[in-house]
Short mmCIF file of C-alpha atoms in Angstrom, two decimals:
data_model
loop_
_atom_site.label_atom_id
_atom_site.label_comp_id
_atom_site.label_asym_id
_atom_site.label_seq_id
_atom_site.Cartn_x
_atom_site.Cartn_y
_atom_site.Cartn_z
CA GLY A 1 73.85 98.64 72.86
CA ASP A 2 71.80 96.34 75.30
CA LEU A 3 68.80 96.49 73.01
CA SER A 4 70.69 95.67 69.97
CA GLY A 5 72.23 92.79 71.81
CA ALA A 6 69.04 91.31 72.87
CA SER A 7 67.58 91.12 69.53
CA ASN A 8 70.53 89.54 67.86
CA LYS A 9 70.53 85.98 69.24
CA THR A 10 73.61 83.69 68.76
CA LEU A 11 73.55 80.48 66.93
CA GLY A 12 74.14 78.48 70.14
CA SER A 13 70.84 80.14 71.62
CA LYS A 14 69.03 79.21 68.46
CA PHE A 15 69.94 75.72 68.68
CA LYS A 16 69.03 75.56 72.31
CA SER A 17 65.54 76.79 71.68
CA GLN A 18 64.78 74.51 68.94
CA LEU A 19 66.14 71.52 71.10
CA ASN A 20 63.86 72.55 73.96
CA ASP A 21 60.96 72.62 71.41
CA LEU A 22 61.65 69.18 70.13
CA MET A 23 62.01 67.78 73.64
CA ARG A 24 58.60 69.25 74.38
CA THR A 25 56.91 67.68 71.61
CA LEU A 26 58.46 64.41 72.39
CA HIS A 27 57.31 64.45 75.98
CA SER A 28 53.83 65.11 74.96
CA THR A 29 53.63 62.05 72.97
CA GLU A 30 53.57 58.11 73.74
CA PRO A 31 56.44 56.99 71.40
CA HIS A 32 56.55 53.36 70.08
CA TYR A 33 59.46 51.57 68.66
CA ILE A 34 59.08 50.47 64.95
CA ARG A 35 61.36 48.21 63.00
CA CYS A 36 61.02 48.29 59.40
CA ILE A 37 61.57 45.07 57.53
CA LYS A 38 62.44 45.01 53.74
CA PRO A 39 60.71 42.29 52.13
CA ASN A 40 63.02 41.81 49.09
CA PRO A 41 66.15 43.34 47.51
CA ASN A 42 64.43 44.64 44.58
CA LYS A 43 62.04 47.17 46.38
CA ALA A 44 59.27 45.74 44.37
CA PRO A 45 55.84 45.36 45.38
CA LEU A 46 54.18 41.75 46.05
CA GLU A 47 57.44 40.26 46.25
CA PHE A 48 58.43 38.40 49.49
CA VAL A 49 61.90 36.87 50.07
CA GLY A 50 61.81 34.55 53.22
CA GLN A 51 65.40 34.16 53.90
CA MET A 52 66.11 37.88 53.58
CA VAL A 53 63.30 38.67 56.33
CA MET A 54 64.67 35.99 58.63
CA LEU A 55 68.28 37.32 58.67
CA GLN A 56 66.83 41.05 59.30
CA LEU A 57 64.75 39.71 62.22
CA GLN A 58 67.78 37.76 63.60
CA TYR A 59 70.58 40.56 63.53
CA SER A 60 67.96 43.27 64.68
CA GLY A 61 67.43 41.36 67.94
CA VAL A 62 63.97 41.07 67.32
CA PHE A 63 63.65 37.35 68.43
CA GLU A 64 65.90 37.98 71.63
CA ALA A 65 63.47 40.94 72.44
CA VAL A 66 60.51 38.49 72.07
CA GLU A 67 62.22 35.89 74.08
CA ILE A 68 62.86 38.17 76.95
CA ARG A 69 59.50 39.61 76.57
CA LYS A 70 57.95 36.11 76.95
CA LYS A 71 60.08 35.22 80.27
CA GLY A 72 58.68 38.32 81.86
CA PHE A 73 54.91 39.35 81.93
CA PRO A 74 53.84 40.62 78.62
CA PHE A 75 50.14 41.21 79.65
CA ARG A 76 49.61 44.03 81.76
CA LYS A 77 46.22 45.65 82.86
CA THR A 78 45.19 48.10 85.52
CA HIS A 79 43.10 46.95 88.17
CA GLY A 80 40.11 48.85 86.65
CA ASP A 81 40.71 47.58 82.92
CA PHE A 82 41.03 43.93 84.36
CA PHE A 83 37.80 44.09 86.30
CA LYS A 84 36.00 45.68 83.25
CA HIS A 85 37.40 42.97 80.79
CA TYR A 86 36.72 39.92 82.98
CA ARG A 87 33.57 41.07 85.03
CA CYS A 88 31.38 39.12 82.45
CA ILE A 89 32.34 35.78 83.89
CA LYS A 90 30.13 36.33 86.80
CA SER A 91 26.30 36.62 86.75
CA LEU A 92 24.84 40.06 86.05
CA LYS A 93 23.13 39.89 89.38
CA PHE A 94 26.05 39.31 91.41
CA ASN A 95 26.72 42.00 94.06
CA TRP A 96 30.17 43.52 93.62
CA PRO A 97 32.11 45.16 96.41
CA ARG A 98 33.21 48.64 95.93
CA ASP A 99 36.87 48.03 96.19
CA VAL A 100 38.23 47.05 92.76
CA LYS A 101 40.96 45.18 94.11
CA LYS A 102 38.57 42.96 96.07
CA CYS A 103 36.68 42.53 93.15
CA ASN A 104 39.66 41.42 91.25
CA GLU A 105 40.53 39.03 93.93
CA ILE A 106 37.28 37.32 93.39
CA LEU A 107 37.58 37.29 89.59
CA THR A 108 40.95 35.72 90.10
CA LYS A 109 39.54 33.07 92.41
CA GLU A 110 36.70 32.49 89.74
CA LEU A 111 39.20 32.09 86.75
CA GLY A 112 41.10 29.69 88.89
CA MET A 113 44.41 31.80 88.58
CA GLU A 114 45.07 32.23 92.35
CA GLY A 115 48.98 32.41 92.71
CA LYS A 116 49.59 32.65 88.89
CA LEU A 117 48.93 36.34 88.53
CA LYS A 118 51.24 39.02 89.76
CA THR A 119 49.18 41.83 91.42
CA GLY A 120 50.78 45.06 92.07
CA ARG A 121 49.73 48.60 93.48
CA THR A 122 48.52 49.55 90.00
CA MET A 123 48.49 46.73 87.82
CA ILE A 124 47.90 43.01 87.29
CA LEU A 125 50.60 40.96 85.36
CA TYR A 126 50.27 37.55 83.72
CA ARG A 127 51.86 35.68 80.97
CA ALA A 128 50.56 34.18 77.80
CA LYS A 129 49.51 30.83 79.15
CA GLU A 130 47.34 32.47 81.79
CA HIS A 131 46.01 34.79 79.10
CA LYS A 132 44.77 32.11 76.84
CA GLN A 133 43.04 30.35 79.74
CA MET A 134 41.25 33.31 81.00
CA SER A 135 40.50 34.46 77.39
CA LEU A 136 38.67 31.05 76.72
CA LYS A 137 36.68 31.32 80.04
CA ARG A 138 35.78 35.02 78.97
CA ASN A 139 34.52 33.95 75.56
CA LEU A 140 32.33 31.29 76.91
CA ALA A 141 30.82 33.70 79.36
CA VAL A 142 30.26 36.32 76.65
CA GLU A 143 28.74 33.67 74.29
CA LYS A 144 26.06 32.62 76.90
CA THR A 145 25.54 36.63 77.67
CA VAL A 146 25.36 37.28 73.81
CA ILE A 147 22.61 34.41 73.40
CA PHE A 148 20.74 35.77 76.48
CA LEU A 149 20.62 39.27 75.04
CA GLN A 150 19.56 37.81 71.47
CA ALA A 151 16.72 36.01 73.03
CA ILE A 152 15.41 38.91 74.86
CA TYR A 153 15.88 41.24 71.68
CA ARG A 154 14.23 38.66 69.42
CA GLY A 155 11.30 38.16 72.01
CA TYR A 156 10.82 41.85 71.99
CA THR A 157 10.92 42.49 68.18
CA ALA A 158 8.43 39.43 67.59
CA ARG A 159 5.99 40.76 70.32
CA LYS A 160 6.31 44.23 68.65
CA LEU A 161 5.66 42.61 65.21
CA LYS A 162 2.77 40.62 66.38
CA ASN A 163 1.13 43.64 67.68
CA GLN A 164 1.76 45.49 64.78
CA LEU A 165 0.23 42.77 62.45
CA LEU A 166 -2.72 42.49 64.80
CA LYS A 167 -3.70 46.18 64.19
CA LEU A 168 -3.11 45.75 60.49
CA ARG A 169 -5.18 42.44 59.96
CA PRO A 170 -8.58 44.28 60.25
CA ILE A 171 -7.64 47.03 57.91
CA LEU A 172 -6.40 44.27 55.28
CA ARG A 173 -9.49 42.11 55.53
CA ALA A 174 -11.73 45.02 55.15
CA ALA A 175 -9.89 45.84 51.85
CA LEU A 176 -10.06 42.36 50.74
CA LYS A 177 -13.87 42.37 50.62
CA GLY A 178 -14.10 45.14 48.28
CA ARG A 179 -12.31 45.92 44.79
CA ASP A 180 -11.67 49.49 45.59
CA LEU A 181 -7.95 50.24 44.37
CA VAL A 182 -7.53 53.48 46.59
CA LYS A 183 -8.50 51.38 49.75
CA ILE A 184 -6.21 48.57 48.66
CA GLY A 185 -3.37 50.95 47.95
CA ALA A 186 -3.83 52.65 51.36
CA ALA A 187 -4.00 49.22 53.02
CA LEU A 188 -0.91 48.01 51.42
CA ALA A 189 0.94 51.36 52.25
CA LYS A 190 0.52 50.85 55.91
CA CYS A 191 2.10 47.52 55.52
CA ASP A 192 5.24 49.12 54.14
CA GLY A 193 8.11 48.02 56.36
CA VAL A 194 6.44 45.10 57.96
CA GLY A 195 9.01 42.28 57.94
CA PHE A 196 6.53 39.34 57.87
CA PRO A 197 4.41 38.60 54.83
CA ILE A 198 1.13 37.41 56.29
CA VAL A 199 -1.52 35.71 54.14
CA GLU A 200 -3.72 38.95 53.98
CA ILE A 201 -0.99 40.90 52.51
CA SER A 202 -0.08 38.34 49.70
CA LYS A 203 -3.84 38.00 48.88
CA LEU A 204 -4.26 41.90 48.85
CA LYS A 205 -1.20 42.32 46.57
CA ARG A 206 -2.70 39.63 44.34
CA LEU A 207 -6.13 41.13 44.35
CA LYS A 208 -4.42 44.75 43.59
CA TYR A 209 -2.62 42.93 40.60
CA VAL A 210 -5.73 41.23 39.11
CA ILE A 211 -7.86 44.21 39.17
CA GLU A 212 -5.14 46.39 37.46
CA GLU A 213 -4.47 43.50 34.87
CA GLU A 214 -8.38 43.37 34.23
CA LYS A 215 -8.58 47.02 33.46
CA ARG A 216 -5.45 46.85 31.26
CA VAL A 217 -6.91 43.90 29.32
CA LEU A 218 -10.28 45.30 28.86
CA ASP A 219 -8.80 48.59 27.65
CA ASN A 220 -6.70 46.83 25.14
CA LEU A 221 -9.30 44.49 24.04
CA LYS A 222 -11.69 47.43 23.23
CA ARG A 223 -9.15 48.91 21.21
CA LEU A 224 -7.82 45.63 19.37
CA LEU A 225 -11.53 44.26 18.71
CA THR A 226 -12.02 47.33 16.45
CA LYS A 227 -9.36 46.52 14.09
CA ASP A 228 -8.83 43.51 11.79
CA PRO A 229 -7.92 40.57 14.15
CA GLU A 230 -5.26 39.23 11.58
CA ASP A 231 -3.27 42.61 11.65
CA VAL A 232 -3.01 42.52 15.38
CA PHE A 233 -3.07 38.88 16.10
CA ASP A 234 0.12 38.64 18.26
CA GLU A 235 -1.06 41.52 20.52
CA LEU A 236 -4.61 40.09 20.70
CA GLU A 237 -3.02 36.60 21.64
CA THR A 238 -0.98 38.27 24.51
CA GLN A 239 -4.11 40.03 26.07
CA ILE A 240 -6.07 36.80 25.92
CA ALA A 241 -3.14 34.86 27.70
CA SER A 242 -2.97 37.70 30.28
CA ALA A 243 -6.86 37.15 30.90
CA GLU A 244 -6.51 33.31 31.13
CA ASP A 245 -3.53 34.12 33.60
CA ILE A 246 -5.75 36.07 36.13
CA LYS A 247 -8.83 33.65 35.33
CA PHE A 248 -10.80 36.77 33.98
CA SER A 249 -13.67 36.37 31.65
CA ASN A 250 -16.40 38.41 30.23
CA LYS A 251 -18.30 39.05 26.91
CA LEU A 252 -15.14 41.04 25.68
CA VAL A 253 -12.83 38.47 26.43
CA GLN A 254 -14.96 35.55 25.19
CA GLU A 255 -15.14 37.70 21.81
CA GLY A 256 -11.45 38.02 21.67
CA LYS A 257 -11.16 34.19 22.31
CA LYS A 258 -13.44 33.52 19.38
CA ARG A 259 -11.78 35.85 17.07
CA LEU A 260 -8.32 34.41 18.10
CA GLU A 261 -9.37 30.98 17.48
CA GLU A 262 -10.92 32.03 14.04
CA ILE A 263 -7.42 33.55 13.00
CA LYS A 264 -5.57 30.46 14.15
CA VAL A 265 -8.04 28.17 11.94
CA ARG A 266 -7.46 30.82 9.07
CA ARG A 267 -3.60 30.60 9.23
CA LYS A 268 -3.81 26.91 9.43
CA THR A 269 -6.07 26.52 6.55
CA ARG A 270 -3.76 28.91 4.44
CA ALA A 271 -0.69 26.62 5.49
CA TRP A 272 -2.41 23.45 4.78
CA LEU A 273 -3.74 24.99 1.36
CA ASP A 274 0.04 25.77 0.41
CA GLU A 275 1.32 22.42 1.92
CA GLY A 276 -1.21 20.25 0.36
CA VAL A 277 -0.22 21.77 -3.17
CA ASN A 278 3.42 21.86 -2.57
CA GLU A 279 3.53 18.32 -1.03
CA HIS A 280 0.64 16.92 -3.00
CA LEU A 281 -1.21 15.71 0.08
CA ARG A 282 -4.95 14.67 -0.21
CA GLU A 283 -5.57 14.97 3.58
CA LYS A 284 -4.46 18.34 3.92
CA LEU A 285 -6.14 19.48 0.82
CA GLU A 286 -9.38 18.11 1.59
CA TRP A 287 -9.53 19.63 5.32
CA ALA A 288 -8.15 22.96 4.10
CA ILE A 289 -10.91 23.19 1.19
CA LYS A 290 -13.69 22.35 3.54
CA SER A 291 -12.27 24.87 6.32
CA PHE A 292 -11.92 27.52 3.66
CA LYS A 293 -15.68 27.03 2.64
CA SER A 294 -16.77 27.50 6.19
CA LEU A 295 -14.84 30.63 6.74
CA ASN A 296 -15.26 34.06 5.14
CA MET A 297 -12.00 34.49 3.54
CA THR A 298 -12.24 37.07 0.90
CA LYS A 299 -8.67 38.17 0.15
CA SER A 300 -7.51 37.64 -3.41
CA ALA A 301 -4.49 35.68 -2.40
CA ASP A 302 -6.63 33.26 -0.19
CA LYS A 303 -9.04 32.59 -3.29
CA ALA A 304 -5.95 31.89 -5.47
CA ARG A 305 -4.69 29.38 -2.87
CA PHE A 306 -8.14 27.73 -2.86
CA LYS A 307 -8.42 27.41 -6.59
CA ALA A 308 -4.97 25.96 -6.70
CA ALA A 309 -5.76 23.48 -3.95
CA GLU A 310 -8.99 22.39 -5.98
CA LYS A 311 -6.88 21.90 -9.02
CA GLU A 312 -4.24 19.86 -7.35
CA LEU A 313 -6.89 17.58 -5.72
CA GLU A 314 -8.40 17.22 -8.99
CA ARG A 315 -4.98 16.06 -10.28
CA ILE A 316 -4.51 13.89 -7.32
CA GLY A 317 -7.67 12.07 -8.05
CA LYS A 318 -6.55 11.30 -11.64
CA GLU A 319 -3.14 10.10 -10.34
CA GLU A 320 -4.78 7.78 -7.84
CA LYS A 321 -6.61 6.19 -10.80
CA LEU A 322 -3.24 5.57 -12.50
CA VAL A 323 -1.71 4.14 -9.38
CA LYS A 324 -4.62 1.63 -9.41
CA GLU A 325 -3.89 0.83 -13.23
CA LEU A 326 -0.09 0.50 -12.28
CA LYS A 327 -1.10 -2.05 -9.47
CA SER A 328 -3.43 -4.11 -11.70
CA ALA A 329 -0.56 -4.21 -14.49
CA VAL A 330 2.10 -5.20 -12.06
CA ALA A 331 -0.25 -7.91 -10.79
CA THR A 332 -0.47 -9.85 -13.96
CA GLY A 333 1.79 -10.92 -16.97
CA GLY A 334 4.78 -11.72 -14.60
CA TYR A 335 7.05 -14.92 -14.85
CA LEU A 336 6.25 -16.97 -11.95
CA SER A 337 6.81 -20.46 -13.32
CA ALA A 338 8.34 -22.44 -16.35
CA ASN A 339 4.75 -22.68 -17.89
CA SER A 340 4.01 -18.75 -17.31
CA GLN A 341 3.39 -16.53 -20.40
CA ILE A 342 5.27 -13.26 -19.98
CA ASP A 343 3.18 -10.37 -21.02
CA TYR A 344 5.04 -6.85 -20.55
CA ARG A 345 2.58 -4.93 -22.62
CA PRO A 346 0.12 -3.99 -19.65
CA CYS A 347 3.22 -2.70 -17.58
CA GLU A 348 4.65 -0.88 -20.59
CA SER A 349 1.24 0.90 -21.33
CA SER A 350 0.55 1.94 -17.67
CA VAL A 351 4.16 3.37 -17.24
CA SER A 352 4.03 5.20 -20.40
CA LYS A 353 0.71 6.87 -19.26
CA ALA A 354 2.12 7.62 -15.79
CA ASP A 355 5.32 9.00 -17.25
CA SER A 356 3.35 11.28 -19.45
CA PHE A 357 0.97 12.41 -16.62
CA GLY A 358 3.78 13.11 -14.14
CA MET A 359 3.28 11.26 -10.83
CA LEU A 360 3.82 13.69 -7.66
CA THR A 361 2.45 12.06 -4.63
CA LYS A 362 4.67 9.65 -2.93
CA GLU A 363 2.54 6.78 -3.46
CA GLY A 364 2.38 7.62 -7.04
CA ILE A 365 6.11 7.94 -7.50
CA ALA A 366 6.82 4.79 -5.50
CA MET A 367 4.21 2.86 -7.71
CA LEU A 368 5.68 4.16 -10.99
CA ALA A 369 9.16 3.18 -9.81
CA ARG A 370 7.71 -0.42 -8.98
CA ALA A 371 5.98 -0.72 -12.36
CA THR A 372 8.94 0.63 -14.37
CA TYR A 373 11.13 -2.19 -12.66
CA PHE A 374 8.81 -5.02 -13.29
CA ARG A 375 8.37 -3.79 -16.86
CA ASP A 376 12.08 -3.94 -17.70
CA LEU A 377 12.28 -7.16 -15.88
CA ARG A 378 9.49 -8.88 -18.07
CA ILE A 379 10.85 -7.33 -21.15
CA SER A 380 14.43 -8.76 -20.38
CA MET A 381 13.02 -12.19 -19.31
CA TYR A 382 10.55 -12.25 -22.31
CA SER A 383 13.89 -12.08 -24.47
CA ALA A 384 16.16 -14.34 -22.50
CA VAL A 385 13.78 -17.25 -21.53
CA GLY A 386 14.00 -20.34 -23.72
CA THR A 387 17.37 -18.95 -25.25
CA LYS A 388 20.96 -19.17 -24.40
CA ASP A 389 21.61 -15.73 -25.39
CA LYS A 390 24.39 -14.33 -22.97
CA ALA A 391 23.42 -10.69 -23.81
CA ALA A 392 19.88 -11.26 -23.01
CA TRP A 393 20.59 -12.92 -19.70
CA ASN A 394 23.06 -10.17 -18.83
CA GLN A 395 20.35 -7.92 -19.41
CA VAL A 396 18.26 -9.77 -16.89
CA GLU A 397 20.90 -9.71 -14.42
CA SER A 398 21.31 -5.81 -14.89
CA VAL A 399 17.66 -5.34 -14.13
CA ILE A 400 17.72 -7.37 -10.99
CA SER A 401 20.75 -5.63 -9.55
CA SER A 402 19.36 -2.15 -10.26
CA ASN A 403 17.12 -2.29 -7.14
CA SER A 404 17.62 -4.86 -4.34
CA ASP A 405 14.12 -3.50 -2.69
CA TYR A 406 12.30 -6.09 -4.65
CA ASN A 407 14.39 -9.16 -4.46
CA ASN A 408 12.17 -10.82 -1.83
CA GLU A 409 9.23 -10.78 -4.13
CA ASP A 410 8.00 -14.03 -6.10
CA GLU A 411 8.67 -12.93 -9.46
CA VAL A 412 11.94 -11.51 -8.88
CA GLN A 413 13.09 -14.73 -6.90
CA VAL A 414 11.84 -16.87 -10.08
CA ALA A 415 14.06 -14.65 -12.18
CA ILE A 416 17.07 -15.01 -10.08
CA SER A 417 16.45 -18.79 -10.20
CA GLU A 418 16.26 -18.93 -13.80
CA LEU A 419 19.37 -16.73 -14.16
CA ALA A 420 21.44 -18.94 -11.77
CA LYS A 421 20.02 -22.25 -13.69
CA GLN A 422 20.88 -20.50 -17.00
CA ARG A 423 24.62 -19.76 -15.83
CA SER A 424 25.13 -23.29 -14.64
CA GLU A 425 23.75 -24.84 -17.91
CA SER A 426 25.76 -22.64 -19.83
CA ASP A 427 28.82 -23.61 -18.12
CA VAL A 428 28.15 -27.22 -18.57
CA ASP A 429 27.38 -26.71 -22.16
CA GLU A 430 30.75 -24.87 -22.82
CA LYS A 431 32.69 -27.55 -20.87
CA LEU A 432 30.96 -30.44 -22.78
CA GLN A 433 31.98 -28.90 -25.99
CA GLU A 434 35.58 -28.65 -25.11
CA ALA A 435 35.57 -32.23 -23.68
CA TYR A 436 34.06 -33.61 -26.79
CA LYS A 437 36.61 -32.05 -29.14
CA ILE A 438 39.60 -33.65 -27.20
CA TYR A 439 37.93 -36.78 -26.37
CA ASP A 440 38.29 -36.16 -22.53
CA GLN A 441 36.59 -39.06 -20.86
CA GLU A 442 36.77 -37.86 -17.17
CA THR A 443 35.43 -34.20 -18.04
CA LEU A 444 32.57 -35.85 -20.16
CA ALA A 445 31.56 -38.16 -17.44
CA TYR A 446 31.49 -35.57 -14.82
CA GLN A 447 29.77 -32.79 -16.84
CA LEU A 448 27.24 -35.31 -18.12
CA GLU A 449 26.36 -36.02 -14.50
CA GLN A 450 25.82 -32.11 -13.83
CA ALA A 451 23.46 -32.10 -17.01
CA LYS A 452 21.47 -34.78 -15.38
CA THR A 453 21.12 -32.68 -12.47
CA PHE A 454 20.11 -29.67 -14.32
CA ASN A 455 17.53 -31.78 -16.69
CA MET A 456 19.63 -30.89 -19.75
CA PHE A 457 19.03 -34.12 -21.66
CA GLY A 458 16.29 -33.91 -24.41
CA ASN A 459 16.67 -30.09 -24.16
CA SER A 460 16.86 -28.76 -27.75
CA LEU A 461 19.12 -25.92 -26.81
CA TYR A 462 21.84 -28.43 -25.63
CA PRO A 463 22.24 -30.86 -28.46
CA ILE A 464 25.92 -31.31 -27.10
CA VAL A 465 24.55 -33.35 -24.17
CA GLU A 466 23.18 -36.31 -26.15
CA GLN A 467 26.38 -36.09 -28.56
CA ALA A 468 28.80 -36.09 -25.42
CA GLN A 469 26.81 -39.13 -24.23
CA GLU A 470 27.14 -41.01 -27.28
CA MET A 471 30.86 -39.99 -27.46
CA LEU A 472 31.30 -41.33 -23.90
CA ASN A 473 29.79 -44.70 -24.61
CA ARG A 474 32.08 -45.08 -27.61
CA ILE A 475 35.04 -44.39 -25.64
CA VAL A 476 33.96 -46.64 -22.78
CA GLU A 477 33.28 -49.47 -25.39
CA ALA A 478 36.72 -49.11 -27.01
CA ARG A 479 38.65 -49.31 -23.92
CA ARG A 480 36.69 -52.29 -23.04
CA LYS A 481 37.70 -54.10 -26.06
CA MET A 482 41.32 -53.14 -25.64
CA VAL A 483 41.34 -54.64 -22.24
CA LYS A 484 40.07 -57.95 -23.55
CA THR A 485 42.58 -58.23 -26.38
#
């Protein structure tokens, strides 16, 4: 019966056993009080409600606890920790006593905190104000110490690097004297990890690059020069550029440059043959034809270009002759004064020839337009001068207004002047005729004065002038007699 009773524990004994286990666990830890603060009522992340947090801190007594803590001694260190933390304010060579409390007395005096710190049997207590002052002094001391340690370390690393570079320098200089890639590579491998690029290292790296580039360029040139340079022009140009970059030159490179320049001239020749034909430019055609003859351009397409260029150059020569003929025709037969004899036939004939031929050069097109303009002007002036035909003079005005580029030329200026004169004379003629019909003395007198200004008296085109003068004289005489009576 005793055995069965021992195995069946009561509920109270189980609770007691569990409570003892919990207390043992709690006593084995260092508990800290944690107050949870809710940042917002929505339980949402990255959302902070200041008023809500403030109320929680007020009503939970956190502010009161902080205030109480501030009135006490919130900073506490054991004698050992205090000594370890602030001992750096004294020199490294300072001879400290063995008793840690005496050491702290020296530190307290050095920190200027005598009477401000509370020293107990095991701990030193102090407030925030004293903590700030002591921390500032400690930080200044730590800064000086760190600078001193940095200087020692940097000096050590610099001396170490110097000795390392002095050992490497003879190896590097020996490798620089030759062009052995194996030795150069071995010398550079020994420099791996060296933190300072001395001149010899830079020169050796450049030498290695130059030697490797020379080998690569030579191998590529040997391959490219066996092919048609026009088919590998871009690649050949790249290799020559690489050779010039490393200032490398030998017979193979010179041959590559020669072929490259020849291809450039060929390409320019083809371009100028095409442009000369399409743009009708003598200068480009002459250069391209001369260049073609000096080059060995045997492709059928190139020969076709050459023939087309020769044909176009011959055509340009004929066009230039027509341009001279047009210039000569424009220079003669114009109406430059009242005694000039208008002859539009030279212009008409030359323009007809040029139109039939088809002017294509810029000079030819411009000269044909000029000759056409003066042909039309002369034909219209030939029909209008010496007449008062309004239709003929309207045609003169139409030609003049068709192109203002020639308005400053003498022949056009004369035509404009004659047109204005004719318009004025026609106006006087019309008004005299109207005044003559109604015996208007004032209008007759005024318009006759205008007729004198335009030299219309004695002009067979305007017989009304003499008639109006005779009419005016009669009117004046009749009125004079009426006044006497």
